[in-house]
Coordinates of C-alpha atoms in Angstrom, one line a residue:
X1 CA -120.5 18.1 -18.5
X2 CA -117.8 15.8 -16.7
X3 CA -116.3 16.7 -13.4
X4 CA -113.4 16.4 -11.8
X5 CA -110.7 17.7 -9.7
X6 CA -107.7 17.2 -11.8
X7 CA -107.8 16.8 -15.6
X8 CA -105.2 15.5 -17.7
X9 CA -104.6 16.1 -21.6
X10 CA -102.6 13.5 -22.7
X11 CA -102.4 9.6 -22.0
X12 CA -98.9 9.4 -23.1
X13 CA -95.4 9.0 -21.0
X14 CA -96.2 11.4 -18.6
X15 CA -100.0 11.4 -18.7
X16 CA -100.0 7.7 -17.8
X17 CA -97.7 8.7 -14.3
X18 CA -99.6 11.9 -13.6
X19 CA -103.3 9.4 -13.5
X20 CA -102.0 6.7 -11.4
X21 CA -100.5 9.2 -9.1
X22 CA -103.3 11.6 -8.6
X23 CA -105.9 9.1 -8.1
X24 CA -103.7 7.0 -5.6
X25 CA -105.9 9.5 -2.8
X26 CA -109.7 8.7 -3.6
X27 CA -110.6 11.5 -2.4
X28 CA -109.6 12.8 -5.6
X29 CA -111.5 12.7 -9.1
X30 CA -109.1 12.6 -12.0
X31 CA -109.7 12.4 -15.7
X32 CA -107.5 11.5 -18.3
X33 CA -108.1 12.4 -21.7
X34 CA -106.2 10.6 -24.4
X35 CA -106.4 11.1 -28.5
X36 CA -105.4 8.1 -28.9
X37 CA -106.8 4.4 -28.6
X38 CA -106.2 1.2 -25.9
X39 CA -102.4 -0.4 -26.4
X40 CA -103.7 -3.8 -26.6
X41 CA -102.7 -4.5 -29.6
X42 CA -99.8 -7.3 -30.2
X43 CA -97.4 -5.2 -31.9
X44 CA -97.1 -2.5 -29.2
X45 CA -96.7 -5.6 -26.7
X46 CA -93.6 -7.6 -29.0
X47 CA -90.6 -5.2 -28.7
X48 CA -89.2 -5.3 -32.1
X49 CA -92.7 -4.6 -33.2
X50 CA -92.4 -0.9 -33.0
X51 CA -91.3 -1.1 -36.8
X52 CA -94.9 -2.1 -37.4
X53 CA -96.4 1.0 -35.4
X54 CA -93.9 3.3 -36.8
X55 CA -95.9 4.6 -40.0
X56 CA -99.3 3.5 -38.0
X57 CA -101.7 6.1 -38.2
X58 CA -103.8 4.3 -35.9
X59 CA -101.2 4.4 -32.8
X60 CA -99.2 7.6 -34.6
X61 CA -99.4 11.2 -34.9
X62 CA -96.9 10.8 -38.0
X63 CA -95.5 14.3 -38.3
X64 CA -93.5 15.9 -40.6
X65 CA -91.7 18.8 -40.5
X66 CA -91.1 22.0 -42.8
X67 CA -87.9 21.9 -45.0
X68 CA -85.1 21.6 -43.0
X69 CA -82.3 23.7 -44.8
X70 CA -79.9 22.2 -42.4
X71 CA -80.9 18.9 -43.8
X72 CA -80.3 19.8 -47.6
X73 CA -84.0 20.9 -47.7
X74 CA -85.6 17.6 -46.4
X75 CA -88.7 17.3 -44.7
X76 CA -87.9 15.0 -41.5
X77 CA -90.4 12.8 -40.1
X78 CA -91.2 12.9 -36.6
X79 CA -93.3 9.7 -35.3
X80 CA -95.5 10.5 -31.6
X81 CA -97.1 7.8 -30.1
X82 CA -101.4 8.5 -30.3
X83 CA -102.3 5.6 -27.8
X84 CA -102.6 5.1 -24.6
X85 CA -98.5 5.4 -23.5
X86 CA -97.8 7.8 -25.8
X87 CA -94.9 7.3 -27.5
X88 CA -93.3 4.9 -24.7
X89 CA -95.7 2.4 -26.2
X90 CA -94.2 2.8 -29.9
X91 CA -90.4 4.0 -28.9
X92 CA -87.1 1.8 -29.1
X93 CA -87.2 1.2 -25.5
X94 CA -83.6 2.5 -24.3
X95 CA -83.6 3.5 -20.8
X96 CA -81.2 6.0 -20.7
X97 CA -81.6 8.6 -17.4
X98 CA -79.1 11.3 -18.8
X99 CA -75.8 12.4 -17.1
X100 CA -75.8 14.9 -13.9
X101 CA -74.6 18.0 -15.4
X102 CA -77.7 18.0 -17.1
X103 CA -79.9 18.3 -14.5
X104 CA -77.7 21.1 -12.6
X105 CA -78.4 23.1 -15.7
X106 CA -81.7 22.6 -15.4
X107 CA -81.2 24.3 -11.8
X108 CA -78.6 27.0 -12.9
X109 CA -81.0 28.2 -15.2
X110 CA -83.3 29.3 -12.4
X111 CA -85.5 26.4 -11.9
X112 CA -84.7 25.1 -7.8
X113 CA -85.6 21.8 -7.2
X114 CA -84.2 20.3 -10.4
X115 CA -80.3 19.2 -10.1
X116 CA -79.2 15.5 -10.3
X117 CA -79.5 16.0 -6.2
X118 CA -83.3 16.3 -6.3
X119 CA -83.9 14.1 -9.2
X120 CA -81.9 11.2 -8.7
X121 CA -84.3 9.8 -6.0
X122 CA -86.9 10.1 -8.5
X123 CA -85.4 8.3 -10.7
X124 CA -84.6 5.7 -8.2
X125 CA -88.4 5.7 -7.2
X126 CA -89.8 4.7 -10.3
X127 CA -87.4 2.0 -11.2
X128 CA -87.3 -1.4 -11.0
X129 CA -84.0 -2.0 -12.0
X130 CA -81.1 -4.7 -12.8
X131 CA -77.6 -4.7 -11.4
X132 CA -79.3 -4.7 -7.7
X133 CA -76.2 -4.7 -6.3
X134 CA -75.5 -0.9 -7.3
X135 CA -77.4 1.6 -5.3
X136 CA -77.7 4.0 -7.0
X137 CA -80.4 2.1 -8.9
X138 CA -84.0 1.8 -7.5
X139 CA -85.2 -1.7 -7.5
X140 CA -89.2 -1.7 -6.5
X141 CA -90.4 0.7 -8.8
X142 CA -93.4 0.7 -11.1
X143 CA -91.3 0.6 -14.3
X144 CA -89.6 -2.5 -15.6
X145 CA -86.0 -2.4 -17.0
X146 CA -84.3 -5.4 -18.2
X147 CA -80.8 -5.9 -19.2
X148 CA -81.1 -8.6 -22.0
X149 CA -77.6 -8.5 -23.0
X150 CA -77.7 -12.4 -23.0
X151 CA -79.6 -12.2 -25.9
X152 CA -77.2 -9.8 -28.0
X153 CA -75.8 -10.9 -30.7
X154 CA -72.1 -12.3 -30.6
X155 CA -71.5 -9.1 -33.2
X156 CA -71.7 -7.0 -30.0
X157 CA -68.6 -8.4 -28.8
X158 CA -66.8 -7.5 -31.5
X159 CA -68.4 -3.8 -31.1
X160 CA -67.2 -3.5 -27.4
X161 CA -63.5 -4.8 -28.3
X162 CA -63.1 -2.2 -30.9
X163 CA -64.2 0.5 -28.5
X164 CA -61.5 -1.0 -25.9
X165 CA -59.2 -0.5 -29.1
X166 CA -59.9 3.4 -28.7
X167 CA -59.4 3.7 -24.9
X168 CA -63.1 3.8 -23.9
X169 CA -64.2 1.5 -20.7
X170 CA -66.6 -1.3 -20.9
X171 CA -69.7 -0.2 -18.8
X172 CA -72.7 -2.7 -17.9
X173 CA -74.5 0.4 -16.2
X174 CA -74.9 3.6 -18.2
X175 CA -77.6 4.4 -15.5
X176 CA -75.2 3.6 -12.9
X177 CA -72.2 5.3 -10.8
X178 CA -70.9 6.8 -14.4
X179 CA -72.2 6.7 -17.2
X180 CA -69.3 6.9 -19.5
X181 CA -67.9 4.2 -22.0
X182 CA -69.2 1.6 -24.1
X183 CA -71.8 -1.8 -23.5
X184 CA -75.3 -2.7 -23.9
X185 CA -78.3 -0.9 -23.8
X186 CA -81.1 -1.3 -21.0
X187 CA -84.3 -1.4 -22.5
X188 CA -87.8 -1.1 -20.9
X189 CA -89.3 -4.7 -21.0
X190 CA -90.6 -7.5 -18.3
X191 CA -90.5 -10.7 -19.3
X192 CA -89.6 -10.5 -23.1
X193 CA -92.9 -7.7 -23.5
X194 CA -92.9 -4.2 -23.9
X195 CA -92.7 -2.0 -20.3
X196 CA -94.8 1.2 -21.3
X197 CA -96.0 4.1 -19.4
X198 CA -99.4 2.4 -19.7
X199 CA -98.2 -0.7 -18.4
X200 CA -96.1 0.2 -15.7
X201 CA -98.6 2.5 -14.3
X202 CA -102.2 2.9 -15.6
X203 CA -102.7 -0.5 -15.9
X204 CA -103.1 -0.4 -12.0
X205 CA -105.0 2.6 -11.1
X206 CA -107.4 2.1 -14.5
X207 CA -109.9 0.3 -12.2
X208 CA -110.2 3.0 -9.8
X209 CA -113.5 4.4 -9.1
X210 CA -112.0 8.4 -9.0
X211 CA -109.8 7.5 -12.2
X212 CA -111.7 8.0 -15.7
X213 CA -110.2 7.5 -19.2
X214 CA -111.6 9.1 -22.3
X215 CA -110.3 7.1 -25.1
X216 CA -109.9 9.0 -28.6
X217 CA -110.6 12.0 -26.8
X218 CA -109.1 14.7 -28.9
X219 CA -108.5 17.7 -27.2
X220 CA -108.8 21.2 -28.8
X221 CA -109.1 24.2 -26.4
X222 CA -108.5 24.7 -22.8
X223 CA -111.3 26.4 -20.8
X224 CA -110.3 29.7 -19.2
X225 CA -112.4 32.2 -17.1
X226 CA -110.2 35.2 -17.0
X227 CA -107.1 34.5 -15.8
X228 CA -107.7 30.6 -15.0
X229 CA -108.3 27.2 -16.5
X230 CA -111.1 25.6 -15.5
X231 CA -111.7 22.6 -18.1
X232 CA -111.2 21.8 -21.5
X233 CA -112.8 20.5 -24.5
X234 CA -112.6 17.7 -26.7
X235 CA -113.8 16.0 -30.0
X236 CA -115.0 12.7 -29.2
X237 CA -117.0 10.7 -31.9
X238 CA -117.4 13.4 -33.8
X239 CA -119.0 15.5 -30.8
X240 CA -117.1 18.4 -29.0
X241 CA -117.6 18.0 -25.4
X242 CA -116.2 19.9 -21.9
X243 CA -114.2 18.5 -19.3
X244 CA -114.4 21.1 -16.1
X245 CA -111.7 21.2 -13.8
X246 CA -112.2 21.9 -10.1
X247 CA -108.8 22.4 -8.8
X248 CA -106.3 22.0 -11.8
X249 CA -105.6 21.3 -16.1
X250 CA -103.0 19.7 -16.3
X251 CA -101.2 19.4 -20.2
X252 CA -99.3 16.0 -20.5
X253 CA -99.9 16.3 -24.5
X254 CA -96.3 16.1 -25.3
X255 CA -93.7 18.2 -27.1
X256 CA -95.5 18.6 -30.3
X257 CA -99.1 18.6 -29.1
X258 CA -98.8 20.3 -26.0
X259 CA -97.9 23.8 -27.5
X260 CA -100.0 23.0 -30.5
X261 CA -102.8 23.0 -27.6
X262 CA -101.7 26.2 -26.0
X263 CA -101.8 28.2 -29.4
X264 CA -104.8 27.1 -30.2
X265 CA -106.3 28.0 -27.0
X266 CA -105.2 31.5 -27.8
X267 CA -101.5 31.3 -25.5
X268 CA -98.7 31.9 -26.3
X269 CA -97.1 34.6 -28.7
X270 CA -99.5 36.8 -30.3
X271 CA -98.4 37.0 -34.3
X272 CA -99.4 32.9 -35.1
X273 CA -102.4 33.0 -32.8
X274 CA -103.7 36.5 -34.2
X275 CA -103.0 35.7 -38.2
X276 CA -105.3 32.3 -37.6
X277 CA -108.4 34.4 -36.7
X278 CA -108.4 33.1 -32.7
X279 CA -108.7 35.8 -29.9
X280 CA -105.2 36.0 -27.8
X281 CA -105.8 34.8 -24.4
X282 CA -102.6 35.5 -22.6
X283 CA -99.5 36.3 -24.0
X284 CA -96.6 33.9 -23.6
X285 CA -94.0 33.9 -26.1
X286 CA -91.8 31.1 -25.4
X287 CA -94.9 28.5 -26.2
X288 CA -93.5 26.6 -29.1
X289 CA -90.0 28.0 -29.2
X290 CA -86.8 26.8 -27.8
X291 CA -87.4 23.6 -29.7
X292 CA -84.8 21.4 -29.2
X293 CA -83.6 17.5 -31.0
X294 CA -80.9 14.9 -31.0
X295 CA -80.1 14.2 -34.5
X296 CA -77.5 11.3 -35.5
X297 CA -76.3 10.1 -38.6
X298 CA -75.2 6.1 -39.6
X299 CA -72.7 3.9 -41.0
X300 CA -73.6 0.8 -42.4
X301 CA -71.0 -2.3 -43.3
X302 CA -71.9 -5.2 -44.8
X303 CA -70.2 -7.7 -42.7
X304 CA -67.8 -10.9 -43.4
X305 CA -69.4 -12.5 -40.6
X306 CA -73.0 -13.7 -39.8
X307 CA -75.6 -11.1 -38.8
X308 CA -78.8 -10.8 -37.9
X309 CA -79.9 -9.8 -40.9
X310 CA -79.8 -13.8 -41.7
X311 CA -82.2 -14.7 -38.7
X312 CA -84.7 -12.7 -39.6
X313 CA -84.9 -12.4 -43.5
X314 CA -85.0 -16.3 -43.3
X315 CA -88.4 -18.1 -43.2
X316 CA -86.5 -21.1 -40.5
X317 CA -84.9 -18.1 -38.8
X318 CA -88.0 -16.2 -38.3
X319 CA -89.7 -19.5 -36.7
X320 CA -86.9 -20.2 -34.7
X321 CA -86.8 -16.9 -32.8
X322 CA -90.6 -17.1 -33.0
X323 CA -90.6 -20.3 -30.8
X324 CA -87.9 -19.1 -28.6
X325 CA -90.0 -15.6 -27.8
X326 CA -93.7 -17.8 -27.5
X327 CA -92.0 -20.2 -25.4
X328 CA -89.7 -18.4 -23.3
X329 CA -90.0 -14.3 -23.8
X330 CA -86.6 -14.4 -25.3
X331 CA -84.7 -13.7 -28.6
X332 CA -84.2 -10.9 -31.3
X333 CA -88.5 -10.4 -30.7
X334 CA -87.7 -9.5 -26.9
X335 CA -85.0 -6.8 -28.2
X336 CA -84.8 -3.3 -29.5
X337 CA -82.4 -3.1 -32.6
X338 CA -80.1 -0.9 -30.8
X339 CA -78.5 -3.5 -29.1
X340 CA -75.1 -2.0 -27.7
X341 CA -73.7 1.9 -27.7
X342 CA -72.6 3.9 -25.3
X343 CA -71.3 7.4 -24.1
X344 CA -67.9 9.0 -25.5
X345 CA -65.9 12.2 -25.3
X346 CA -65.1 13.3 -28.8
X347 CA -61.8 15.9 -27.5
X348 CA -60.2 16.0 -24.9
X349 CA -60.9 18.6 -22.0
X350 CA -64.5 18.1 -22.0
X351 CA -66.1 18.0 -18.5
X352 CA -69.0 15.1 -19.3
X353 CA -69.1 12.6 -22.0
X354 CA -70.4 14.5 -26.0
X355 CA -71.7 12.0 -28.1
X356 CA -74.0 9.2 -27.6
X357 CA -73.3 6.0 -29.4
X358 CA -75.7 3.1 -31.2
X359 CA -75.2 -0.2 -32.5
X360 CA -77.0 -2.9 -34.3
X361 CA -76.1 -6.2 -35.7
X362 CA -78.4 -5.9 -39.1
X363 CA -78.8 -3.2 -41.4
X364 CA -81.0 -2.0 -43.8
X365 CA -80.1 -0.2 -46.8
X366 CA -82.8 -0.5 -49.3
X367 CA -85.9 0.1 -47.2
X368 CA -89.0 1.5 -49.2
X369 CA -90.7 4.7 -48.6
X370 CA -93.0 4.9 -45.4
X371 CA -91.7 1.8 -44.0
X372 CA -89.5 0.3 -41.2
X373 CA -89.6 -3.5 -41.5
X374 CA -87.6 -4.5 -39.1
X375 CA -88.2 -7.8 -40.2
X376 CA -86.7 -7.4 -43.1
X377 CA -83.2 -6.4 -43.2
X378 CA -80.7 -6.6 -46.2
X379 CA -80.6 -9.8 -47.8
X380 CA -76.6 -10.0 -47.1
X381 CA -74.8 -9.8 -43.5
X382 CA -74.8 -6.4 -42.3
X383 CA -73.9 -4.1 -39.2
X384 CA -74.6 -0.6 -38.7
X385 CA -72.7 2.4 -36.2
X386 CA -74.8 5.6 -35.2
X387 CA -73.6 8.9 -33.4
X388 CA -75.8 11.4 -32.2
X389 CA -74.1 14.9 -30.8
X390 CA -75.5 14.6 -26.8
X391 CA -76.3 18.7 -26.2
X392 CA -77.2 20.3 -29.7
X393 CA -77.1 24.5 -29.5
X394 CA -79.3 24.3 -32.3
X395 CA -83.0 25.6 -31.6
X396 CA -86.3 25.5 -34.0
X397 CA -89.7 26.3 -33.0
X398 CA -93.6 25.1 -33.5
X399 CA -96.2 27.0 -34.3
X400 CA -100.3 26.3 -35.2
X401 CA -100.6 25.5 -39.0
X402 CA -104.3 26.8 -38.3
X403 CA -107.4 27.4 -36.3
X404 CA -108.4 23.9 -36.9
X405 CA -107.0 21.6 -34.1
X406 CA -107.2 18.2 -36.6
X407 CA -104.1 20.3 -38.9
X408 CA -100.8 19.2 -37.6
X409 CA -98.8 21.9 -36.4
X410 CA -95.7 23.4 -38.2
X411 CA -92.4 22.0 -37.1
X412 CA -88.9 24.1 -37.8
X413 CA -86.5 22.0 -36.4
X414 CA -83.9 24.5 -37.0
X415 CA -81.2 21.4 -37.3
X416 CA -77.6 22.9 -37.4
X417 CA -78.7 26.6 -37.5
X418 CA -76.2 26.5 -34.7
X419 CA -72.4 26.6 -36.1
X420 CA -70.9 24.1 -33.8
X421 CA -73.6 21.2 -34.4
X422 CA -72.6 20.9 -37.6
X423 CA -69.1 20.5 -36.5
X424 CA -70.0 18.1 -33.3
X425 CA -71.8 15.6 -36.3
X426 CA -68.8 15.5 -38.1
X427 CA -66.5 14.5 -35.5
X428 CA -69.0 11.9 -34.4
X429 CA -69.1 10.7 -38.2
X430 CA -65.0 10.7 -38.0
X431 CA -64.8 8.7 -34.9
X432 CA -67.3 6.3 -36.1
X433 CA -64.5 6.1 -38.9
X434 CA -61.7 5.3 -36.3
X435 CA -63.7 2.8 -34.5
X436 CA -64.7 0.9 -38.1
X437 CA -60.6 1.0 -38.5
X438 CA -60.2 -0.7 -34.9
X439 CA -58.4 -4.1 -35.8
X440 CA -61.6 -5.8 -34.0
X441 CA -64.4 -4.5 -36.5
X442 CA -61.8 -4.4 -39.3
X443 CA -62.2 -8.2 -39.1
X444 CA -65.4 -8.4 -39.1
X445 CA -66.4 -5.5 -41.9
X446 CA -66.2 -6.2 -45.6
X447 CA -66.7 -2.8 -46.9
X448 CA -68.2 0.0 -46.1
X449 CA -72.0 1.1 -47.5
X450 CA -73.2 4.0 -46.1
X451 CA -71.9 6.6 -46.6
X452 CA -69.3 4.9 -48.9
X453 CA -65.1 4.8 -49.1
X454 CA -65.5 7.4 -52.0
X455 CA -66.9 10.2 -49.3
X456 CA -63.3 11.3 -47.2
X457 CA -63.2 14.8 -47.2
X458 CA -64.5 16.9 -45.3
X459 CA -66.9 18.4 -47.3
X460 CA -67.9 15.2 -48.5
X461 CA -68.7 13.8 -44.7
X462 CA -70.3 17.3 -43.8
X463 CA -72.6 16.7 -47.5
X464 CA -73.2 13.6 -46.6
X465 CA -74.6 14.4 -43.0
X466 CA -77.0 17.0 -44.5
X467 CA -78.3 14.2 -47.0
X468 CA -78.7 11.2 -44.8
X469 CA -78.8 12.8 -40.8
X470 CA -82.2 12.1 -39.0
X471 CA -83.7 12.8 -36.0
X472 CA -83.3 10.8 -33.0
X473 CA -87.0 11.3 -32.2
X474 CA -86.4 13.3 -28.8
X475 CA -87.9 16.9 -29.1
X476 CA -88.6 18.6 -26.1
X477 CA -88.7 22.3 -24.1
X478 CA -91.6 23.7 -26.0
X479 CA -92.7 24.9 -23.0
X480 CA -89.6 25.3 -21.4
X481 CA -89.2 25.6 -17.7
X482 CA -88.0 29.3 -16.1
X483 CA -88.1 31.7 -14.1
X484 CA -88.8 34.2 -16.7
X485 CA -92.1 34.8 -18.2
X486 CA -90.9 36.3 -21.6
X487 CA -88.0 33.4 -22.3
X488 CA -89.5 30.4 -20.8
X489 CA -93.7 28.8 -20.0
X490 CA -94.0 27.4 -16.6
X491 CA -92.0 28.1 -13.2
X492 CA -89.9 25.9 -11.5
X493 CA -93.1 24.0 -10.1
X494 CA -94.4 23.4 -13.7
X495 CA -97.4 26.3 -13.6
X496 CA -97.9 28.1 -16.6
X497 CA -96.5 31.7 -16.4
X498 CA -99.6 34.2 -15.4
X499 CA -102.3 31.9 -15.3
X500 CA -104.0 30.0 -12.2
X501 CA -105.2 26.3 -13.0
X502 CA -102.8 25.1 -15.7
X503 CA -99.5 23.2 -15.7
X504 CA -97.3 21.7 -18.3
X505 CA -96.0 18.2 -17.2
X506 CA -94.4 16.2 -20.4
X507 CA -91.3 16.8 -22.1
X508 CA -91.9 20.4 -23.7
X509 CA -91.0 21.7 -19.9
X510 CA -87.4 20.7 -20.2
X511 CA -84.9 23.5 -20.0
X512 CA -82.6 22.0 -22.1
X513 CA -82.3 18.4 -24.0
X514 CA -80.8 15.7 -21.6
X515 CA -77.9 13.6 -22.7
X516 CA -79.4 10.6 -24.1
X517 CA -83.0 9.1 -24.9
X518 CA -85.6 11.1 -23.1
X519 CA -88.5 8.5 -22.2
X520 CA -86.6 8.0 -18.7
X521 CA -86.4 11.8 -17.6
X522 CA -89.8 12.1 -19.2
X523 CA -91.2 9.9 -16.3
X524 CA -88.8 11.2 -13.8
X525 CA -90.3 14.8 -14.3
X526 CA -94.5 13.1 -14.2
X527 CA -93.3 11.6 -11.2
X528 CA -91.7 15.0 -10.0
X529 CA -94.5 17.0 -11.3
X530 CA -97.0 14.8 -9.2
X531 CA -94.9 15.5 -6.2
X532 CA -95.7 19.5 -6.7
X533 CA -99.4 18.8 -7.3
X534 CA -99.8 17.1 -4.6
X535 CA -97.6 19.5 -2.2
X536 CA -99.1 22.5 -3.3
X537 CA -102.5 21.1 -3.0
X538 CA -101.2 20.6 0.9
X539 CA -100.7 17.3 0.3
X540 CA -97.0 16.6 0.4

């Protein structure tokens, strides 16, 4: 049986930050156990790329979820990065931090230690940032960010003018002193490559003597003895096998399989873990609940003007921008597809901005099932808006499908089961109306696609939300952090309610869903959670 002092379940976002950081000290053993393979490959290095590894089973957990009635019935897909990374190795790269109020929720709700006061410095740690004239950034951190706005196409212009047209504020910084208005989109790249967790932080402690990856390492139980973990088992190769921990487990699985893991370990709440025919452990029942998602809906134009649709349908465009990213890291290749967006208030009165914005200078309207080619676009110049409600009320939960760890779990998203959601979508599908009716876009916008001039009532925009809507990809507080056993999973320092051992360090601990894309808070709380580890092991 393997040793060591700390192990890890989970090579992902958080995983990745929790290994480099725990094995900085050599006199600490730390294993890392990852389902997943190595992210060598050259898609998950190529930014756009990710439209290759988004229906890869080979870097991708590929979940779907139950029948959504919110969504007309739909089943949503749900893509998790299964590689080394996690998902920050198959995501679409915004860095996005959140605003402030969210985390002094996170501290109002019981959990000291956690508002924008303690976190920002975090934040600032791991980041090596642009705009190094603004201090609020950090600027020597582990983790690349790149501002390629050079590289945007001119379309983006026209996409920042309209949003002057409304009243909202150009802003270069969303991770900055506000983060309010309208502009482009960081992204987590060095030098034209992808900047994941693996990258910007195992790739340097991978080589350590106390450090040890297990690669396709699936894990299926954690060990207890009584009330403490002391190890956990995995499928490797077809052989189940035991990790033993001497001082902590720590789960860095994820939203999805991270309570997935608890359940079938026989924690959490008693009915799911009972009916499956496994022995309840301990008796939590917030594991799995509380689960929480951005969900946005699009518009898509076809355009009057040149897109970038063009470049990259074209066989000259494609080895032009191949050329320019080979030769100098640069180019569409180098980007994510969300290009510009921003952060809006959709009524007035409202303390912090509502809805989050996106924009791309290509669309795609005809794409076939089980695919994102990004590389191919429609064969006509197109543009596409997208809104996404920042806070959603609505909650769903996850639950084990069965006793046997390779069956994906059971997602309820529970999208608009919350009145107001509903509502929130709607007027972020209105205002992406207004802002298409800005004189700026109106020049630049033949006609209207998606959802179509013939949808204009209300009913017909809230139908057409059900039909189309989609996840943003962000679930999180599965294992909500709280002070109280019955509502939430782990305390204000990340350790599972009742049991000695065992944390819970990925995004299932969040209290509530931060206002934006939730790869940069998912490093900030690994970096945060390494902090307690280390302090409560007197190590501070």
């Amino acid at each position: 049986m393997i040793e060591a002092d700390y192990v890890i379940v989970g090579g992902g976002s958080a995983g990745c930050v929790l290994a480099q950081r725990l094995s900085e000290n050599s006199r600490h053993t730390v294993v890392l156990l990852e389902a997943g393979g190595a992210d060598r490959g050259p898609w998950l290095q190529i930014p756009i790329g990710y439209g290759k590894s988004f229906y890869d089973p080979a870097v991708n957990w590929m979940y779907r979820t139950e029948p959504d009635p919110g969504l007309a019935g739909r089943q949503g897909y749900w893509p998790r990065g299964k590689v080394l990374g996690g998902s920050s190795a198959i995501n679409a790269m915004v860095y996005i931090r959140g605003h402030p109020s969210d985390f002094d929720g996170w501290a109002a709700l019981g959990n000291p230690g956690w508002s924008w006061a303690d976190v920002a410095p975090v934040f600032r740690r791991l980041e090596c940032a642009p705009h190094r004239d603004v201090a609020s950034r950090g600027h020597s951190g582990p983790l690349c960010i790149a501002d390629v706005s050079r590289d945007h196409h001119p379309l983006c212009t026209a996409f920042y003018g309209a949003g002057g047209e409304l009243g909202l504020p150009f802003n270069a910084d969303f991770n900055g002193p506000t983060m309010e208005g309208i502009g482009p989109y960081e992204i987590t790249t060095r030098h034209g490559r992808r900047m994941s967790a693996a990258r910007a932080y195992l790739r340097s402690a991978i080589r350590r003597r106390n450090l040890r990856v297990e690669l396709r390492a699936h894990a299926v139980r954690v060990r207890l003895d009584g009330r403490r973990a002391v190890g956990a088992e995995y499928v490797q190769d077809g052989e189940t096998l035991a990790v033993r921990a001497h001082r902590e487990v720590i789960l860095a699985a994820g939203a999805i399989n991270t309570p997935q893991l608890l359940q079938l370990s026989g924690i959490g709440p008693p009915e799911p873990i009972r009916r499956h025919g496994i022995a309840l452990a301990h008796e939590l029942p917030a594991v799995g609940a509380n689960l929480q998602d951005h969900v946005c809906i699009d518009h898509v134009y076809r355009a009057r003007v040149p897109s970038l649709n063009e470049v990259l349908r074209s066989w000259h465009g494609r080895v032009r921008i191949g050329i320019d990213y080979l030769l100098r890291g640069r180019g569409p290749l180098s980007l994510s597809i969300n290009q510009g967006g921003g952060f809006v208030r959709s009524r007035e009165g409202l303390a912090a901005p509502d809805m989050q914005l996106y924009f791309c200078p290509l669309s795609y309207t005809r794409l076939p099932p089980g695919t994102r080619p990004l590389m191919q676009p429609d064969p006509f110049p197109g543009l596409l808006t997208s809104v996404q409600p920042c806070r959603p009320q609505s909650r769903g939960r996850l639950t084990i499908r069965s006793a046997d760890p390779r069956d994906p779990p059971v997602i309820e998203p529970g999208t608009f089961s919350a009145p107001g959601d509903l509502d929130d979508m709607l007027a972020g599908a209105q205002f992406l109306r207004r802002l298409a009716a800005t004189p700026t876009l109106v020049a630049v916008i033949e006609r209207e696609l998606l959802p179509g001039p013939q949808v204009q009532s209300r009913d017909e925009l809230i139908g057409d939300i059900r039909a189309r809507a989609s996840t943003v990809f962000h679930p999180v507080a599965t294992c909500r952090m709280g002070p109280d056993p019955a509502k939430s999973v782990v305390d204000a320092r990340l350790r599972v309610h009742g049991l000695a051992g065992l944390r819970v360090i990925d995004a299932s601990v969040f209290p509530s869903l931060t206002s934006g894309n939730t790869n940069a808070p998912v490093l900030m709380v690994a970096e945060k959670g390494a902090d307690l580890v280390l302090a409560d092991a007197g190590e501070s």
